[in-house]
mmCIF file of C-alpha atoms in Angstrom:
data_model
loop_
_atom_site.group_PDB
_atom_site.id
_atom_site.type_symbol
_atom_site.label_atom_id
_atom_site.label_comp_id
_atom_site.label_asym_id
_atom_site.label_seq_id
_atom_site.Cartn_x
_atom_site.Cartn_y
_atom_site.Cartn_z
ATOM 1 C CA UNK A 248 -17.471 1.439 -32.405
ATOM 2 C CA UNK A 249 -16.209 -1.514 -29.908
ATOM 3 C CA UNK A 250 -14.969 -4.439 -31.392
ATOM 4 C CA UNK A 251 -14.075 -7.975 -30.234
ATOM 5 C CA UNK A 252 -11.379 -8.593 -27.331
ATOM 6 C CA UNK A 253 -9.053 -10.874 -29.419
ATOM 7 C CA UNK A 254 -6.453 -13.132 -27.825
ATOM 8 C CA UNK A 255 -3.831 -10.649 -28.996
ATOM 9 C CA UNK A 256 -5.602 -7.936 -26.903
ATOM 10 C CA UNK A 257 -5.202 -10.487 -24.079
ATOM 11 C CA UNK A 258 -1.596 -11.389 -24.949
ATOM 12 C CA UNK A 259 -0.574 -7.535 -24.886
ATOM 13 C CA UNK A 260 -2.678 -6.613 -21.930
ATOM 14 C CA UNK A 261 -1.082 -4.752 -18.710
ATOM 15 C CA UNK A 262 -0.024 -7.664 -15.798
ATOM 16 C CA UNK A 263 0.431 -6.434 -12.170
ATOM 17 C CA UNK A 264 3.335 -8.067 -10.374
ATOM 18 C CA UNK A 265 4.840 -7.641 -6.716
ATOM 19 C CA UNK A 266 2.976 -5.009 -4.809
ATOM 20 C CA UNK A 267 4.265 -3.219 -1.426
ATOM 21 C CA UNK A 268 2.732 -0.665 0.644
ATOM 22 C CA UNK A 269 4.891 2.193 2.062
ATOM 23 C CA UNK A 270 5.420 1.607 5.950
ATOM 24 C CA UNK A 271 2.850 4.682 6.531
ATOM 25 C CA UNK A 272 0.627 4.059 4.366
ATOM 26 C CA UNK A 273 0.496 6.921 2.170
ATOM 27 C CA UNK A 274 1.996 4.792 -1.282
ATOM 28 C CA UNK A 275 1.993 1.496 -3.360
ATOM 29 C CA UNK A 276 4.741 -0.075 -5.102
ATOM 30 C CA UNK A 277 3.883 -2.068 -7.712
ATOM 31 C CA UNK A 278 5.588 -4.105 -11.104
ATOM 32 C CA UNK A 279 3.429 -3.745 -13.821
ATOM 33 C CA UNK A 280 4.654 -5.837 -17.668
ATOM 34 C CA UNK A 281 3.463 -5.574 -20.791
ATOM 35 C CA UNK A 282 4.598 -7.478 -24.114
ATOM 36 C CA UNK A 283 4.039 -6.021 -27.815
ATOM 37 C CA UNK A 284 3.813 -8.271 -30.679
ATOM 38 C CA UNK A 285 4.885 -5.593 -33.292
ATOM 39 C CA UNK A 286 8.016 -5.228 -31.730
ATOM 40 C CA UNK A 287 8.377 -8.341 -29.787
ATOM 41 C CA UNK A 288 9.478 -6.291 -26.586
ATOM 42 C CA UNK A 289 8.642 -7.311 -22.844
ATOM 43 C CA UNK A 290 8.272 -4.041 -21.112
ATOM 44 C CA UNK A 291 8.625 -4.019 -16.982
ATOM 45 C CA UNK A 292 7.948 -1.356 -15.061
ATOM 46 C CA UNK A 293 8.248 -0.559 -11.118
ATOM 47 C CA UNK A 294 5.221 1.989 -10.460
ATOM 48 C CA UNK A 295 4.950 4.339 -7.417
ATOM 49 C CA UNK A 296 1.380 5.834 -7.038
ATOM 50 C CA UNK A 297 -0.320 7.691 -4.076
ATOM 51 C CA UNK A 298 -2.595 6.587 -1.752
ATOM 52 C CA UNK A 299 -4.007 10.128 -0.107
ATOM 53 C CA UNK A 300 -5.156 11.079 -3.704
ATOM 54 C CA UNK A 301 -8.409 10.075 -5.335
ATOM 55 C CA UNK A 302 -8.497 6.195 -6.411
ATOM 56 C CA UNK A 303 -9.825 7.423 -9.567
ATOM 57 C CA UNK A 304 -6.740 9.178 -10.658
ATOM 58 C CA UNK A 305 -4.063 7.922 -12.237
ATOM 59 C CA UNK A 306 -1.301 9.333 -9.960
ATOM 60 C CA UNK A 307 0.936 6.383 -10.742
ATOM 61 C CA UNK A 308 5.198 7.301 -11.153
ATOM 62 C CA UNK A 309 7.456 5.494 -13.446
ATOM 63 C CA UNK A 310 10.004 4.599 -11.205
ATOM 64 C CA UNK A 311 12.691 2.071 -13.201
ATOM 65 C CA UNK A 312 11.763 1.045 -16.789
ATOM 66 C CA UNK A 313 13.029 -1.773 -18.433
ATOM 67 C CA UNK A 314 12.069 -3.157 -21.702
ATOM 68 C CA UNK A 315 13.800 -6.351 -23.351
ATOM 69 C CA UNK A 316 13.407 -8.042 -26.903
ATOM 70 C CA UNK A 317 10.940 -11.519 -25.803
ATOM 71 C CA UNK A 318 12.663 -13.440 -28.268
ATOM 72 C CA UNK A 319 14.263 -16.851 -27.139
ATOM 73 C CA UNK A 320 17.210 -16.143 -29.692
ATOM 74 C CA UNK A 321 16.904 -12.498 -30.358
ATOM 75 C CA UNK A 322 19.275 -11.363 -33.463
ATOM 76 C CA UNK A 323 22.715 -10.065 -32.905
ATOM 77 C CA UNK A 324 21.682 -6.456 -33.820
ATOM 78 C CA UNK A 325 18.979 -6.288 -31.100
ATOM 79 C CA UNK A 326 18.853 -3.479 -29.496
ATOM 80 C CA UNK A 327 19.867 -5.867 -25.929
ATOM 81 C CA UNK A 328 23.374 -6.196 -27.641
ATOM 82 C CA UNK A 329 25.103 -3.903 -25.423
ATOM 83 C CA UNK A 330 28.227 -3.306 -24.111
ATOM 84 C CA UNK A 331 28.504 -3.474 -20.413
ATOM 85 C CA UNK A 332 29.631 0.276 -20.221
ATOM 86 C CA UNK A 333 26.610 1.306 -21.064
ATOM 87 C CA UNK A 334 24.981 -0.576 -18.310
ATOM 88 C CA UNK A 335 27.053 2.073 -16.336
ATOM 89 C CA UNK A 336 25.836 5.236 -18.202
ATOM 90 C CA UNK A 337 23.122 7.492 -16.458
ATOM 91 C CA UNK A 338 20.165 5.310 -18.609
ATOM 92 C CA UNK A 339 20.633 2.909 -15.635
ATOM 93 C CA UNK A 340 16.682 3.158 -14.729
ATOM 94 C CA UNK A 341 16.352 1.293 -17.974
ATOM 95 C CA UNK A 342 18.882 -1.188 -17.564
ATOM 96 C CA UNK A 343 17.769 -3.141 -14.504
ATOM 97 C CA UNK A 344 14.966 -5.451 -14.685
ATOM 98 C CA UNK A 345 12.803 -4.482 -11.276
ATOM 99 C CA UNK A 346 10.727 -7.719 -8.992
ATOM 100 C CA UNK A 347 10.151 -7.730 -5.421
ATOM 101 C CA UNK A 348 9.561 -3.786 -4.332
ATOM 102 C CA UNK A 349 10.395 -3.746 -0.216
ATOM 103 C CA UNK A 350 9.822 -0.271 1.298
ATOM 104 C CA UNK A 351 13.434 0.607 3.559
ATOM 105 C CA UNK A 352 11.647 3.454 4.486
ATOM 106 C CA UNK A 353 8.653 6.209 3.525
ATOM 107 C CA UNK A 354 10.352 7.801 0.998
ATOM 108 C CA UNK A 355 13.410 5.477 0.153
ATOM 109 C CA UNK A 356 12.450 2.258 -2.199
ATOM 110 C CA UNK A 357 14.001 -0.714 -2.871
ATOM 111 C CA UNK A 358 13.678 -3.703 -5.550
ATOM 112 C CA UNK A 359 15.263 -6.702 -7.158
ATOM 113 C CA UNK A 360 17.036 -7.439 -10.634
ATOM 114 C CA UNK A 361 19.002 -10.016 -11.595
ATOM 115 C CA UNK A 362 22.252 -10.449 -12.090
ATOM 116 C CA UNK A 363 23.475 -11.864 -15.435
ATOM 117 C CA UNK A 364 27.329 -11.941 -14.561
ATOM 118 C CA UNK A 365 27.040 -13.668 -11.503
ATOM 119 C CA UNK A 366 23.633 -15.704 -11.791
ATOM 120 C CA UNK A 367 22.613 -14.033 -8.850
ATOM 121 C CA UNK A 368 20.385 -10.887 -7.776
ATOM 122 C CA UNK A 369 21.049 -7.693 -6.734
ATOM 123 C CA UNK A 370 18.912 -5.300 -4.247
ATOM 124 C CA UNK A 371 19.040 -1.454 -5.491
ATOM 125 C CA UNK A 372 17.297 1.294 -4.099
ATOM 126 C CA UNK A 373 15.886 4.664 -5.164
ATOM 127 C CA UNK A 374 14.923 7.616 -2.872
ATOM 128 C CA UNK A 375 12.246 10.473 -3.270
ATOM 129 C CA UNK A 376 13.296 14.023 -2.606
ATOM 130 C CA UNK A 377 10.699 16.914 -3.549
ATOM 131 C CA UNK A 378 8.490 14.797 -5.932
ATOM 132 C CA UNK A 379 11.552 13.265 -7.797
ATOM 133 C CA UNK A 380 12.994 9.649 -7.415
ATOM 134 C CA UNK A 381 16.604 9.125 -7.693
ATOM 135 C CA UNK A 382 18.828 7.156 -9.743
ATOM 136 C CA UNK A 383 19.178 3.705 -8.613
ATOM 137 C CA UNK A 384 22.418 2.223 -6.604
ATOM 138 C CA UNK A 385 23.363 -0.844 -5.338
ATOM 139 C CA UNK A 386 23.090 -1.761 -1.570
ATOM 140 C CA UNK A 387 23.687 -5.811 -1.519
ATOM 141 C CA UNK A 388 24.468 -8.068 -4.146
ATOM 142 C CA UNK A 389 23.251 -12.053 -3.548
ATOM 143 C CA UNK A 390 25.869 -14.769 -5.055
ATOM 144 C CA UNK A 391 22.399 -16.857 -6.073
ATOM 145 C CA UNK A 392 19.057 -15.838 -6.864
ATOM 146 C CA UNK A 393 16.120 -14.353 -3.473
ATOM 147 C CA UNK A 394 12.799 -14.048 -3.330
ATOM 148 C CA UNK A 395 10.073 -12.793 -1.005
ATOM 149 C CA UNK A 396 12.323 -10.015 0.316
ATOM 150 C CA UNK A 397 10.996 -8.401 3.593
ATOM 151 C CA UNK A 398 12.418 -5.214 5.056
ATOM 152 C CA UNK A 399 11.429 -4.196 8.918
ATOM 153 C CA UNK A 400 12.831 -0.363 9.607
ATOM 154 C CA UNK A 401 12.426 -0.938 13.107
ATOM 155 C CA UNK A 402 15.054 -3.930 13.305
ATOM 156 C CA UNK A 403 16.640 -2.932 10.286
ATOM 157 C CA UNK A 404 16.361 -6.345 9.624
ATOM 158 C CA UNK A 405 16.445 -7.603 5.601
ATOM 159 C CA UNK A 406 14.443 -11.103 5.076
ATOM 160 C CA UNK A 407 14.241 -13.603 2.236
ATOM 161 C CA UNK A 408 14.207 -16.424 1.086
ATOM 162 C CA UNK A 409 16.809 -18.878 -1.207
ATOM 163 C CA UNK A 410 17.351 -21.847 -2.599
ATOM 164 C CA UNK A 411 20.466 -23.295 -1.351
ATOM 165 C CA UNK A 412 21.747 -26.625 -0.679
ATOM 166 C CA UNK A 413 21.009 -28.852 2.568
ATOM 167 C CA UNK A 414 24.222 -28.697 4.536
ATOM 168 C CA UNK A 415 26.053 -25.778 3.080
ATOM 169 C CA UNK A 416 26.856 -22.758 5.199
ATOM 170 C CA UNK A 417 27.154 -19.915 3.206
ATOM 171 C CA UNK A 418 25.212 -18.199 -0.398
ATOM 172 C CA UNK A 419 28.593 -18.576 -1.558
ATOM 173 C CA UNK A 420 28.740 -22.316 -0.823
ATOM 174 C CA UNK A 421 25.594 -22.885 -2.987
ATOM 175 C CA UNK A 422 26.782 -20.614 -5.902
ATOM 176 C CA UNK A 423 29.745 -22.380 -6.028
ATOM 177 C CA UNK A 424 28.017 -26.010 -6.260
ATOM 178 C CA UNK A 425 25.469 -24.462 -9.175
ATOM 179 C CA UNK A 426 28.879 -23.499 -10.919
ATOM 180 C CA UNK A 427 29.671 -27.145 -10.589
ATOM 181 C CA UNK A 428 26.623 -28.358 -11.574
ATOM 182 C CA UNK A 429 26.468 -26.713 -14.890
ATOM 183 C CA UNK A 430 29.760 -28.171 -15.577
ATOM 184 C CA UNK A 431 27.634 -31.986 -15.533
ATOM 185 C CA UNK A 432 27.384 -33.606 -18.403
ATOM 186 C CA UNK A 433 23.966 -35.414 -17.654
ATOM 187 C CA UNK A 434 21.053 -34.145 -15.891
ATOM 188 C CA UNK A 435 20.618 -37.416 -13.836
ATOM 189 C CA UNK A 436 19.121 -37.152 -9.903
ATOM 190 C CA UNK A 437 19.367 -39.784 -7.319
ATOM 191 C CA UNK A 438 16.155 -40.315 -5.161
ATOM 192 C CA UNK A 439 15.958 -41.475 -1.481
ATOM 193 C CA UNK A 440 12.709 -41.361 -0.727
ATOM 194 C CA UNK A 441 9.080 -40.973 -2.129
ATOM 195 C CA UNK A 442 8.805 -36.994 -1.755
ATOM 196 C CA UNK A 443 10.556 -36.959 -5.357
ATOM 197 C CA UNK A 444 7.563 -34.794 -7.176
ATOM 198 C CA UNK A 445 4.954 -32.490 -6.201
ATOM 199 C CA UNK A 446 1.969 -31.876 -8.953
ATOM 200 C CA UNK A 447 3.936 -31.723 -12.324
ATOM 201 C CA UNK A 448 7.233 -30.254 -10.404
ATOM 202 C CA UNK A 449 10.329 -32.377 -9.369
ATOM 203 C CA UNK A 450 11.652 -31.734 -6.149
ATOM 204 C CA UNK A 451 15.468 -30.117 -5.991
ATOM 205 C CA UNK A 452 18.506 -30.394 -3.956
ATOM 206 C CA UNK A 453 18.120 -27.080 -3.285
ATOM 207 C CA UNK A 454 15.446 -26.269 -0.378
ATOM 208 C CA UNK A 455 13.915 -23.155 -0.043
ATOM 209 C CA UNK A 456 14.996 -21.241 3.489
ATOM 210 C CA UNK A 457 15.120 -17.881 4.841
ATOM 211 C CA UNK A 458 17.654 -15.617 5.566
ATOM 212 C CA UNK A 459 18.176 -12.641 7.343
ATOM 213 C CA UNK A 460 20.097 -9.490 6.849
ATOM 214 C CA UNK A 461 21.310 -6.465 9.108
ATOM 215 C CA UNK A 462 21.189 -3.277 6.999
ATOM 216 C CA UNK A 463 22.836 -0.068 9.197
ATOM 217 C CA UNK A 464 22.642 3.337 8.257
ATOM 218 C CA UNK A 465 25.437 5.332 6.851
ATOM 219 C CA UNK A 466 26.881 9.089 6.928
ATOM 220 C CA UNK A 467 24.991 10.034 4.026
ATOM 221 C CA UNK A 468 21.623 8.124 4.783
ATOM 222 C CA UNK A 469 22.008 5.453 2.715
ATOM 223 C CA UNK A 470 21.629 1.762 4.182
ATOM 224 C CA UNK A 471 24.769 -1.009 3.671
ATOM 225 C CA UNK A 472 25.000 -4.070 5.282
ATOM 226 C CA UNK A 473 26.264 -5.388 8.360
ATOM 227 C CA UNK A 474 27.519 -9.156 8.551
ATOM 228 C CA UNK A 475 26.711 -11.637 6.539
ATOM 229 C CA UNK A 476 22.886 -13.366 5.638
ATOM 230 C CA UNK A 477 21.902 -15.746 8.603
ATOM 231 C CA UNK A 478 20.047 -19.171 7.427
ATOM 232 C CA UNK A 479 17.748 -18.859 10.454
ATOM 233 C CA UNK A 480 16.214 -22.700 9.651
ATOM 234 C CA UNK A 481 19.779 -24.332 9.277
ATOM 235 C CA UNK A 482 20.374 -26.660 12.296
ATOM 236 C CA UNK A 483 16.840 -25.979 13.494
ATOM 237 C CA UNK A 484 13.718 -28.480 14.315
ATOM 238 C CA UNK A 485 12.410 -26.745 11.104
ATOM 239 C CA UNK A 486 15.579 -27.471 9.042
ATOM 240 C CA UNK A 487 12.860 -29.113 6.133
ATOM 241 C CA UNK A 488 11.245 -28.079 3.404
ATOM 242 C CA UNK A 489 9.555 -24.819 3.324
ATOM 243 C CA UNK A 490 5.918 -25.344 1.957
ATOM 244 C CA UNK A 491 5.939 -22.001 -0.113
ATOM 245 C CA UNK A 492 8.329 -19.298 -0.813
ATOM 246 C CA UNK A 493 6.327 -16.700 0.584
ATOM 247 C CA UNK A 494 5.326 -18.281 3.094
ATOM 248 C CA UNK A 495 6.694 -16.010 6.359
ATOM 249 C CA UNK A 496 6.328 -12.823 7.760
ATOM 250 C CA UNK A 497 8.281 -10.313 10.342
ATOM 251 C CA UNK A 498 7.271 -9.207 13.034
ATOM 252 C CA UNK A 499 5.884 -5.585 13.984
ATOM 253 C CA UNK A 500 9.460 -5.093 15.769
ATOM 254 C CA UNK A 501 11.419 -7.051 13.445
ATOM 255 C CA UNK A 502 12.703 -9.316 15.642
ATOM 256 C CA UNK A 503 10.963 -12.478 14.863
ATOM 257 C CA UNK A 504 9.525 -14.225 11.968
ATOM 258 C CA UNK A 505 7.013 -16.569 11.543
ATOM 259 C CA UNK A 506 6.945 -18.964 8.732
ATOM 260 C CA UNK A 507 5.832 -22.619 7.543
ATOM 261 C CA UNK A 508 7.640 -25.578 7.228
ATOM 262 C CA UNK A 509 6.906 -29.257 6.225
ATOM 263 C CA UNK A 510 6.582 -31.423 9.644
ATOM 264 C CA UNK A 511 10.128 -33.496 9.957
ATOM 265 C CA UNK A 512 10.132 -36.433 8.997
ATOM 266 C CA UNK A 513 9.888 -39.505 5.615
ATOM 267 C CA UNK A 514 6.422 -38.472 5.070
ATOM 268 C CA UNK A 515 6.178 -35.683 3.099
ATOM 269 C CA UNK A 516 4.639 -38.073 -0.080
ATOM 270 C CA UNK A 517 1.374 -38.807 1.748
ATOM 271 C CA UNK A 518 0.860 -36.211 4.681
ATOM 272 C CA UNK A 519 0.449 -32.736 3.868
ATOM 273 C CA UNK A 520 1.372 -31.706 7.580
ATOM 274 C CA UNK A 521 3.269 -28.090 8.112
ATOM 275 C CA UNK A 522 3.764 -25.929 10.811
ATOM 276 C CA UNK A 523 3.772 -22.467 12.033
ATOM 277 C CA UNK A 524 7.366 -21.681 13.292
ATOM 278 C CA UNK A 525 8.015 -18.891 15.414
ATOM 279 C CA UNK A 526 12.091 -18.029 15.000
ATOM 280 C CA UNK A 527 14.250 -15.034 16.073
ATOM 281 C CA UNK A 528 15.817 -13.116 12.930
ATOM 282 C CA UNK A 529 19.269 -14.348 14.404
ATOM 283 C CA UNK A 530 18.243 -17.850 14.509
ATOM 284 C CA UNK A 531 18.808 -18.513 18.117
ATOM 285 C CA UNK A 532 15.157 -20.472 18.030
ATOM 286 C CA UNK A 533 12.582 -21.928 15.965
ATOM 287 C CA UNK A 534 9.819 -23.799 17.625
ATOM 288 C CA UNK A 535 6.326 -25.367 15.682
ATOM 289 C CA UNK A 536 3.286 -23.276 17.695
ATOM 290 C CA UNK A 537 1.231 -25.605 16.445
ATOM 291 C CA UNK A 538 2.655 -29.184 16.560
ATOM 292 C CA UNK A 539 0.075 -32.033 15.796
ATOM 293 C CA UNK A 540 -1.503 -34.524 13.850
ATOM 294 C CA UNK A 541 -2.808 -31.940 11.575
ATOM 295 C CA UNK A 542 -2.898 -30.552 7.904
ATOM 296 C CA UNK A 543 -1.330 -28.346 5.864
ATOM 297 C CA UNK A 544 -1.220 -24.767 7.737
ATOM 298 C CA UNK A 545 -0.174 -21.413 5.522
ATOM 299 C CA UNK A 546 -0.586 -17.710 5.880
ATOM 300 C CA UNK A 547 0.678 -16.661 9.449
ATOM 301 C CA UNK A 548 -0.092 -12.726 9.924
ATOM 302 C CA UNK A 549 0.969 -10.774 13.468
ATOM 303 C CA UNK A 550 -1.489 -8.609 15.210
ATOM 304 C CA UNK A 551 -0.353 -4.765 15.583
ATOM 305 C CA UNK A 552 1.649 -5.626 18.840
ATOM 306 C CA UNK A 553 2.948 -8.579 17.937
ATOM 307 C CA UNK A 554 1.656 -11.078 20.825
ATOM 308 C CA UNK A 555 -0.845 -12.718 18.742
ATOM 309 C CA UNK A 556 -0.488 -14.640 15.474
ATOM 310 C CA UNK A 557 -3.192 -15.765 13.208
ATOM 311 C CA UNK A 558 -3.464 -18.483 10.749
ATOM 312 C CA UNK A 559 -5.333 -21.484 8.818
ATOM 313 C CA UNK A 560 -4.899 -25.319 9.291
ATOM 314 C CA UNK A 561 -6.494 -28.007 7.596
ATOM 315 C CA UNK A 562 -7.627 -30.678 10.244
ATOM 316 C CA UNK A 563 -6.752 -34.147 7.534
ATOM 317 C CA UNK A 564 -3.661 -34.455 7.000
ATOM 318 C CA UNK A 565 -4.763 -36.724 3.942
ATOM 319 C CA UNK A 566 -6.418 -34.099 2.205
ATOM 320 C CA UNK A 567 -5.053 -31.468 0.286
ATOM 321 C CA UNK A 568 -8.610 -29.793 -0.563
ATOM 322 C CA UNK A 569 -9.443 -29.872 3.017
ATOM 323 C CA UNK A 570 -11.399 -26.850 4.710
ATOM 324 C CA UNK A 571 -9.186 -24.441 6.226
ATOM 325 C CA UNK A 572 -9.836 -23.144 9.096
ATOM 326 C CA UNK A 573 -9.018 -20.317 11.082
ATOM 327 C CA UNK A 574 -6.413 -20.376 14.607
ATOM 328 C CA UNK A 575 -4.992 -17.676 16.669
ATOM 329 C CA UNK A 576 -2.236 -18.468 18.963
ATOM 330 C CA UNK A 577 -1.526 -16.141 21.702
ATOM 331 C CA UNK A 578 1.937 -16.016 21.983
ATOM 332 C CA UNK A 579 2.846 -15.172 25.709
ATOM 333 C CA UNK A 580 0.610 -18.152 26.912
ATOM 334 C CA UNK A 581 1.425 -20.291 24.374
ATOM 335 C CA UNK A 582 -2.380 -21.081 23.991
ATOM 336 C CA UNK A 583 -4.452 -21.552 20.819
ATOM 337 C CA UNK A 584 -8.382 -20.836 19.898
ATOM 338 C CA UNK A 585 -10.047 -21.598 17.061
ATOM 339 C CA UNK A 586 -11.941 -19.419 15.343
ATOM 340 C CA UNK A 587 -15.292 -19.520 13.619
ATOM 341 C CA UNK A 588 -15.324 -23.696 13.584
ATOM 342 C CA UNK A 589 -18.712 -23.975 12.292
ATOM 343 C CA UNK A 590 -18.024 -21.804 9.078
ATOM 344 C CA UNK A 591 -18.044 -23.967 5.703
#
């Protein structure tokens, strides 16, 4: 007999996370959570299912498991008390907590955990061989925490984004200021001009900006990296505030990115204007393809080839509920049309 759905049916219900489809097509990756009330547990899983089966089976693979106690002061004897050895031992798959799967290649996959020790985040990676998914192992470790991580196997090129602090150089240069900061005995912030709080969130030091990332191959396959992360906005027109974190996206060949930005400038309290940007991965260049007296723009996508790039832009830049509407920009003649105007 069916009963009720009761807000501790909703409470405990399955939550989808981060999704990524394999660079052929054939697979999702996707984080999937769950929390029990009985035993107070938040349960995170990265998932691996099939795309050339039926969508009506579930095909899905249980690729890392990790499952915490919720509690903001759990007891001593939780079962989270661990030593770090055991972090070590060969029940790694449920010691990392997976976010942000990126696809390094068809049948190698990679996610995001944090790092406790460090405050920062790690990127591991697991390969399939003959059905089975391997053990996880380290390929880069971040000083601070990333986000929106992007992977292009053509360029080899890593992307993503971090918070770091206007005028510092390096990861390690904002890590080391955090360190400092915690070390404050008041929470007090100096303001310098209006653009001190957006909605019910108060603007940081720390701006949003990506980075990017050679990964090489290695003797046995594997990936490692090569250099150092690039800040490809530092020192560039669109050295500003980036108007969401996932707000860019890599090219078909890797080798550019396009992503939004807040227009320069004092304004940023009472003009919602952004722009596309359209930057190499080394950060040679960054140019606006759309400067203006527009709105907000978001959600730049490539075409297969690459030469085209569509997006939306609200015409006020007064209005934050303001019709979006739909642009290409052709990239070789540096010319823009406007599609479907009339739509509502």
């Amino acid at each position: 007999m069916a009963r009720p759905f009761t807000p501790e049916d909703l409470v405990q219900t399955n939550r989808l996370g981060d999704t990524a489809v394999s660079p052929g097509s054939t697979a999702v990756a996707y984080i999937q959570s769950q929390y029990s009330i009985d035993s107070k547990r938040q349960t995170t899983k990265l998932k691996v299912r099939s795309l050339n089966d039926n969508i009506f089976n579930d095909n899905s693979i249980e690729v890392v498991i990790h499952s915490a106690d919720a509690r903001v002061n759990p007891p001593k004897d939780s079962a989270d008390e661990k030593s770090e050895s055991d972090a070590e031992s060969d029940n790694l798959k449920k010691k990392l907590k997976p976010s942000q799967p990126v696809w390094l290649s068809d049948s190698v996959l990679g996610f995001v955990t944090p790092d406790k020790s460090s405050s920062g985040s790690t990127l591991y990676a697991v390969s399939q061989r003959k059905g089975r998914w391997s053990k996880p192992h380290p390929l880069v470790s971040m000083p601070v925490p990333i986000s929106s991580v992007q992977f292009s196997p053509e360029s080899g090129i890593l992307a993503f984004t971090a918070d770091v602090y206007n005028g510092t150089s390096t990861l390690e240069e904002t890590a080391d200021i955090d360190r400092q900061e915690q070390e404050r005995a008041d929470t007090a912030q100096v303001y310098e001009d209006l653009w001190v709080r957006h909605w019910d969130t108060f603007t940081s030091p720390k701006l949003p900006q990506i980075h990017t990332l050679k990964l090489v191959s290695t003797s046995d396959n594997s990936l490692k990296p090569k250099g150092q992360p690039r800040n490809i906005i530092k020192d560039t027109e669109a050295d500003g505030r980036l108007e969401a974190s996932d707000s860019f996206v890599l090219s078909p060949n890797g080798l550019q990115i396009a992503f939004v930005a807040k227009k320069p400038g004092k304004d940023y309290a009472w003009k919602t204007t952004s722009y596309v940007y359209l930057a190499d991965v080394d950060g040679s260049a960054a140019v606006p393809i759309n400067p203006g007296k527009g709105g907000a723009s978001s959600s730049p996508a490539f075409n297969q080839d690459g030469t085209k790039i569509a997006y939306v832009q609200m015409a006020d830049p007064t209005y934050e509920a303001d019709r979006n509407q739909i642009k290409i920009y052709d990239i070789s003649a540096k010319s823009t049309v406007n599609v479907a105007a009339d739509w509502d």
